Amino acid sequence: MITQTFDVQTVRGRFPSLERCLDGRPAIYLDGPAGTQVPSCVVERIAHCMLHHNANRSGRFATSREVDQIMADSHRAVADLLGAPDPTSIAFGPNMTSLTLQFSRAIARTWKAGDRILVSSLDHDANFTPWVLAARDAGVEVKTIGICPSDATLDMDSLDDLLNERTRLVAVTAASNAVGSLTPVAEIAKRVHAFGAELFVDAVHLAPHRAIDVEQWDCDFLVCSAYKFFGPHIGILYGRPERMQSLVPYKLRPAPDSLPVRWMTGTQNHACIAGAAAAIDYLASLSSLPELETNRRVRIVDAMARVERYETQLISSLLQGLLAIPKARVFGITEPHRVSDRAPTVSFRMDGKKSIDVAQFLGDNGVFAWHGNYYALPLTQALGTEPDGMVRLGCMHYNTQEEIARTVELLQSL
Ligand SMILES: Cc1ncc(COP(=O)(O)O)c(C=O)c1O
């Protein structure tokens, strides 16, 4: 059934790193939530840019014009990934954290004492602390939306309780990088907008698993990071064009004040931005729709639906395997009928074992997995798993059922 819908072996052939063996056995990459592996086509695009189009922008000569074109193409590619009609609504930066720190400073200039912002316990610290710091500097109140502890999902009643007329911004993730829980972004946007507030979405963890749609979700701002979706280390910020124009960024005087570059401080990493566009083309290539007759956005949406179907099978097997281990305690959604409400990312603990030791055991046996809190500190604090943290297994569409089975077998033997 898998091969009918998704040819994982062909996909794997595009990732040279997946050929790696340790002690004669193929390595198993379940560390994707901390950064995915990269297909050759992405690396080739980066190399090509550096070898043939290496110049700074806006010059009156060939290589500079080519870089301008590469950048314009990359803005368009990201707009297709996010479902944004206007490529000038997309800014690039070093990573999501830096973009969020920078953007939170700029928007906080518009807040005043008495205002309120909301962050969430489900989030990575990169969508939590920048807002807390900006609010502190602006003298604004911060409240934290809670989680439902039984399944580590966002508590929508808590959101309703905290929203009021003074709320200016809500920062929330689209998917937890620790336990995989998805959030109903479109529904959150509706509730947030009913109070005249704005919604800032962290889509870093969601991006390799589902289609993002900023128009349909009606979110005001969204961030993601290309190294989490098979690209290089580049951060991405989307904002409604009218807001990206009206807000005042921290920028240097000679730098243009036009969109989108007013939000892109300093000389950009042109080669890796070209690589981010290549990663988006890679995702589109997973679609079964004909390239010549279908536009890239449509192919991305189709590709992500295929990725979701395939990953759902992986996560179902992984959850089933983990739940059958008496010593394993799995966090987040575990019921088989609810797997579509989660990304294929699982965190668990083993009774009587430290998370670092479990990760070490897996690593020694060729399974790459993270331990600790993966910077999802708001969540691990809410779940009470600090300081030991958890062990995280993150499936990507390049993983296989055999890899899941071997990982579960290893954990059973612990
Ligand atoms: C959900 C989530 N948000 C934000 C970040 C931070 O992204 P970056 O490394 O691009 O700053 C991460 C990184 O792990 C993440 O998983």
PDB file of C-alpha atoms in Angstrom, residues 12-162:
ATOM      1  CA  ARG A  12      15.827   7.868  -0.074  1.00  0.00           C
ATOM      2  CA  GLY A  13      18.038   7.646  -3.143  1.00  0.00           C
ATOM      3  CA  ARG A  14      17.945  11.444  -3.329  1.00  0.00           C
ATOM      4  CA  PHE A  15      19.539  11.790   0.142  1.00  0.00           C
ATOM      5  CA  PRO A  16      23.221  10.696   0.144  1.00  0.00           C
ATOM      6  CA  SER A  17      23.422  10.864   3.948  1.00  0.00           C
ATOM      7  CA  LEU A  18      20.877   8.055   4.258  1.00  0.00           C
ATOM      8  CA  GLU A  19      23.435   5.630   2.804  1.00  0.00           C
ATOM      9  CA  ARG A  20      25.487   5.880   5.977  1.00  0.00           C
ATOM     10  CA  CYS A  21      26.224   2.678   7.875  1.00  0.00           C
ATOM     11  CA  LEU A  22      27.437   2.261  11.445  1.00  0.00           C
ATOM     12  CA  ASP A  23      28.994  -1.051  12.464  1.00  0.00           C
ATOM     13  CA  GLY A  24      27.714  -2.566   9.243  1.00  0.00           C
ATOM     14  CA  ARG A  25      24.086  -1.512   9.750  1.00  0.00           C
ATOM     15  CA  PRO A  26      22.311   1.415   8.075  1.00  0.00           C
ATOM     16  CA  ALA A  27      22.030   4.456  10.330  1.00  0.00           C
ATOM     17  CA  ILE A  28      18.479   5.435  11.295  1.00  0.00           C
ATOM     18  CA  TYR A  29      17.811   9.167  11.263  1.00  0.00           C
ATOM     19  CA  LEU A  30      15.020   9.915  13.721  1.00  0.00           C
ATOM     20  CA  ASP A  31      16.531  13.292  14.614  1.00  0.00           C
ATOM     21  CA  GLY A  32      14.650  15.158  11.864  1.00  0.00           C
ATOM     22  CA  PRO A  33      12.787  17.572  14.187  1.00  0.00           C
ATOM     23  CA  ALA A  34      16.180  19.088  15.070  1.00  0.00           C
ATOM     24  CA  GLY A  35      17.040  19.393  11.367  1.00  0.00           C
ATOM     25  CA  THR A  36      16.260  17.110   8.451  1.00  0.00           C
ATOM     26  CA  GLN A  37      18.653  15.484   6.023  1.00  0.00           C
ATOM     27  CA  VAL A  38      19.196  17.287   2.717  1.00  0.00           C
ATOM     28  CA  PRO A  39      18.701  15.929  -0.819  1.00  0.00           C
ATOM     29  CA  SER A  40      21.453  16.390  -3.446  1.00  0.00           C
ATOM     30  CA  CYS A  41      19.338  18.799  -5.513  1.00  0.00           C
ATOM     31  CA  VAL A  42      19.413  21.321  -2.662  1.00  0.00           C
ATOM     32  CA  VAL A  43      23.176  21.093  -2.198  1.00  0.00           C
ATOM     33  CA  GLU A  44      23.697  21.384  -5.973  1.00  0.00           C
ATOM     34  CA  ARG A  45      21.632  24.582  -6.118  1.00  0.00           C
ATOM     35  CA  ILE A  46      23.635  26.094  -3.249  1.00  0.00           C
ATOM     36  CA  ALA A  47      26.939  25.114  -4.869  1.00  0.00           C
ATOM     37  CA  HIS A  48      25.816  26.445  -8.246  1.00  0.00           C
ATOM     38  CA  CYS A  49      24.908  29.782  -6.718  1.00  0.00           C
ATOM     39  CA  MET A  50      28.286  30.088  -4.987  1.00  0.00           C
ATOM     40  CA  LEU A  51      30.273  28.902  -8.004  1.00  0.00           C
ATOM     41  CA  HIS A  52      28.509  30.922 -10.688  1.00  0.00           C
ATOM     42  CA  HIS A  53      26.430  33.715  -9.164  1.00  0.00           C
ATOM     43  CA  ASN A  54      28.492  35.028  -6.304  1.00  0.00           C
ATOM     44  CA  ALA A  55      27.953  38.773  -5.956  1.00  0.00           C
ATOM     45  CA  ASN A  56      26.195  41.304  -3.816  1.00  0.00           C
ATOM     46  CA  ARG A  57      22.834  42.702  -4.903  1.00  0.00           C
ATOM     47  CA  SER A  58      21.592  45.612  -6.988  1.00  0.00           C
ATOM     48  CA  GLY A  59      24.748  46.111  -9.049  1.00  0.00           C
ATOM     49  CA  ARG A  60      24.854  46.971 -12.753  1.00  0.00           C
ATOM     50  CA  PHE A  61      26.628  43.794 -13.794  1.00  0.00           C
ATOM     51  CA  ALA A  62      25.713  40.248 -14.732  1.00  0.00           C
ATOM     52  CA  THR A  63      26.381  38.276 -11.536  1.00  0.00           C
ATOM     53  CA  SER A  64      24.667  40.893  -9.366  1.00  0.00           C
ATOM     54  CA  ARG A  65      21.584  40.843 -11.594  1.00  0.00           C
ATOM     55  CA  GLU A  66      21.593  37.046 -11.375  1.00  0.00           C
ATOM     56  CA  VAL A  67      21.609  37.157  -7.586  1.00  0.00           C
ATOM     57  CA  ASP A  68      18.682  39.611  -7.691  1.00  0.00           C
ATOM     58  CA  GLN A  69      16.841  37.091  -9.845  1.00  0.00           C
ATOM     59  CA  ILE A  70      17.724  34.181  -7.533  1.00  0.00           C
ATOM     60  CA  MET A  71      16.384  36.141  -4.581  1.00  0.00           C
ATOM     61  CA  ALA A  72      13.174  37.085  -6.413  1.00  0.00           C
ATOM     62  CA  ASP A  73      12.681  33.422  -7.364  1.00  0.00           C
ATOM     63  CA  SER A  74      13.278  32.362  -3.770  1.00  0.00           C
ATOM     64  CA  HIS A  75      10.699  34.804  -2.383  1.00  0.00           C
ATOM     65  CA  ARG A  76       8.230  33.375  -4.908  1.00  0.00           C
ATOM     66  CA  ALA A  77       9.098  29.784  -3.938  1.00  0.00           C
ATOM     67  CA  VAL A  78       8.492  30.473  -0.244  1.00  0.00           C
ATOM     68  CA  ALA A  79       5.242  32.285  -1.086  1.00  0.00           C
ATOM     69  CA  ASP A  80       4.160  29.075  -2.841  1.00  0.00           C
ATOM     70  CA  LEU A  81       5.153  27.001   0.177  1.00  0.00           C
ATOM     71  CA  LEU A  82       3.146  29.159   2.557  1.00  0.00           C
ATOM     72  CA  GLY A  83       0.169  29.861   0.289  1.00  0.00           C
ATOM     73  CA  ALA A  84       0.962  33.586   0.326  1.00  0.00           C
ATOM     74  CA  PRO A  85      -0.205  35.472  -2.772  1.00  0.00           C
ATOM     75  CA  ASP A  86       2.442  38.188  -2.525  1.00  0.00           C
ATOM     76  CA  PRO A  87       6.167  37.231  -2.576  1.00  0.00           C
ATOM     77  CA  THR A  88       7.070  40.565  -0.971  1.00  0.00           C
ATOM     78  CA  SER A  89       5.335  39.343   2.197  1.00  0.00           C
ATOM     79  CA  ILE A  90       8.284  36.953   2.726  1.00  0.00           C
ATOM     80  CA  ALA A  91      11.510  37.966   4.506  1.00  0.00           C
ATOM     81  CA  PHE A  92      14.601  35.828   4.990  1.00  0.00           C
ATOM     82  CA  GLY A  93      16.986  35.810   7.925  1.00  0.00           C
ATOM     83  CA  PRO A  94      19.559  33.608   9.660  1.00  0.00           C
ATOM     84  CA  ASN A  95      17.020  31.431  11.511  1.00  0.00           C
ATOM     85  CA  MET A  96      13.571  31.577  13.068  1.00  0.00           C
ATOM     86  CA  THR A  97      14.893  32.624  16.473  1.00  0.00           C
ATOM     87  CA  SER A  98      16.751  35.679  15.163  1.00  0.00           C
ATOM     88  CA  LEU A  99      13.819  36.748  12.992  1.00  0.00           C
ATOM     89  CA  THR A 100      11.402  36.425  15.915  1.00  0.00           C
ATOM     90  CA  LEU A 101      13.666  38.330  18.301  1.00  0.00           C
ATOM     91  CA  GLN A 102      14.029  41.094  15.710  1.00  0.00           C
ATOM     92  CA  PHE A 103      10.356  41.193  14.749  1.00  0.00           C
ATOM     93  CA  SER A 104       9.115  41.104  18.363  1.00  0.00           C
ATOM     94  CA  ARG A 105      11.217  44.243  19.072  1.00  0.00           C
ATOM     95  CA  ALA A 106       9.665  46.044  16.117  1.00  0.00           C
ATOM     96  CA  ILE A 107       6.049  45.179  16.891  1.00  0.00           C
ATOM     97  CA  ALA A 108       6.519  45.867  20.614  1.00  0.00           C
ATOM     98  CA  ARG A 109       7.110  49.525  19.698  1.00  0.00           C
ATOM     99  CA  THR A 110       3.370  49.708  18.975  1.00  0.00           C
ATOM    100  CA  TRP A 111       2.301  48.307  22.376  1.00  0.00           C
ATOM    101  CA  LYS A 112       1.499  50.431  25.398  1.00  0.00           C
ATOM    102  CA  ALA A 113       1.209  49.869  29.118  1.00  0.00           C
ATOM    103  CA  GLY A 114      -1.984  47.972  29.914  1.00  0.00           C
ATOM    104  CA  ASP A 115      -1.827  45.900  26.736  1.00  0.00           C
ATOM    105  CA  ARG A 116      -1.650  42.124  26.973  1.00  0.00           C
ATOM    106  CA  ILE A 117       0.040  39.471  24.864  1.00  0.00           C
ATOM    107  CA  LEU A 118      -0.425  35.704  25.008  1.00  0.00           C
ATOM    108  CA  VAL A 119       2.189  32.978  24.596  1.00  0.00           C
ATOM    109  CA  SER A 120       1.635  29.246  25.014  1.00  0.00           C
ATOM    110  CA  SER A 121       2.955  26.332  27.045  1.00  0.00           C
ATOM    111  CA  LEU A 122       3.010  24.163  23.928  1.00  0.00           C
ATOM    112  CA  ASP A 123       5.680  26.256  22.246  1.00  0.00           C
ATOM    113  CA  HIS A 124       9.390  26.081  21.599  1.00  0.00           C
ATOM    114  CA  ASP A 125      11.143  28.789  23.603  1.00  0.00           C
ATOM    115  CA  ALA A 126      11.851  30.699  20.379  1.00  0.00           C
ATOM    116  CA  ASN A 127       8.155  31.631  20.208  1.00  0.00           C
ATOM    117  CA  PHE A 128       7.938  32.324  23.927  1.00  0.00           C
ATOM    118  CA  THR A 129      10.931  34.158  25.355  1.00  0.00           C
ATOM    119  CA  PRO A 130      11.264  36.768  22.537  1.00  0.00           C
ATOM    120  CA  TRP A 131       7.702  37.870  23.364  1.00  0.00           C
ATOM    121  CA  VAL A 132       8.253  37.791  27.111  1.00  0.00           C
ATOM    122  CA  LEU A 133      11.371  39.959  26.732  1.00  0.00           C
ATOM    123  CA  ALA A 134       9.700  42.396  24.327  1.00  0.00           C
ATOM    124  CA  ALA A 135       6.678  42.664  26.640  1.00  0.00           C
ATOM    125  CA  ARG A 136       8.897  43.287  29.635  1.00  0.00           C
ATOM    126  CA  ASP A 137      10.656  46.148  27.823  1.00  0.00           C
ATOM    127  CA  ALA A 138       7.341  47.619  26.667  1.00  0.00           C
ATOM    128  CA  GLY A 139       5.691  47.262  30.090  1.00  0.00           C
ATOM    129  CA  VAL A 140       3.042  44.929  28.709  1.00  0.00           C
ATOM    130  CA  GLU A 141       1.320  42.044  30.507  1.00  0.00           C
ATOM    131  CA  VAL A 142       2.099  38.463  29.377  1.00  0.00           C
ATOM    132  CA  LYS A 143      -0.207  35.499  29.982  1.00  0.00           C
ATOM    133  CA  THR A 144       0.438  31.886  29.091  1.00  0.00           C
ATOM    134  CA  ILE A 145      -2.145  29.700  27.364  1.00  0.00           C
ATOM    135  CA  GLY A 146      -2.097  26.304  29.046  1.00  0.00           C
ATOM    136  CA  ILE A 147      -2.137  22.764  27.758  1.00  0.00           C
ATOM    137  CA  CYS A 148      -4.411  19.810  28.455  1.00  0.00           C
ATOM    138  CA  PRO A 149      -1.934  17.680  30.429  1.00  0.00           C
ATOM    139  CA  SER A 150      -3.537  14.329  29.525  1.00  0.00           C
ATOM    140  CA  ASP A 151      -2.700  14.626  25.807  1.00  0.00           C
ATOM    141  CA  ALA A 152      -0.358  17.652  25.659  1.00  0.00           C
ATOM    142  CA  THR A 153      -2.595  19.642  23.320  1.00  0.00           C
ATOM    143  CA  LEU A 154      -3.291  23.376  23.425  1.00  0.00           C
ATOM    144  CA  ASP A 155      -6.083  24.206  25.883  1.00  0.00           C
ATOM    145  CA  MET A 156      -8.520  26.246  23.791  1.00  0.00           C
ATOM    146  CA  ASP A 157     -10.582  27.115  26.886  1.00  0.00           C
ATOM    147  CA  SER A 158      -7.479  28.659  28.369  1.00  0.00           C
ATOM    148  CA  LEU A 159      -7.080  30.746  25.198  1.00  0.00           C
ATOM    149  CA  ASP A 160     -10.695  31.936  25.517  1.00  0.00           C
ATOM    150  CA  ASP A 161     -10.231  32.765  29.186  1.00  0.00           C
ATOM    151  CA  LEU A 162      -7.148  34.897  28.495  1.00  0.00           C
TER     152      LEU A 162
END
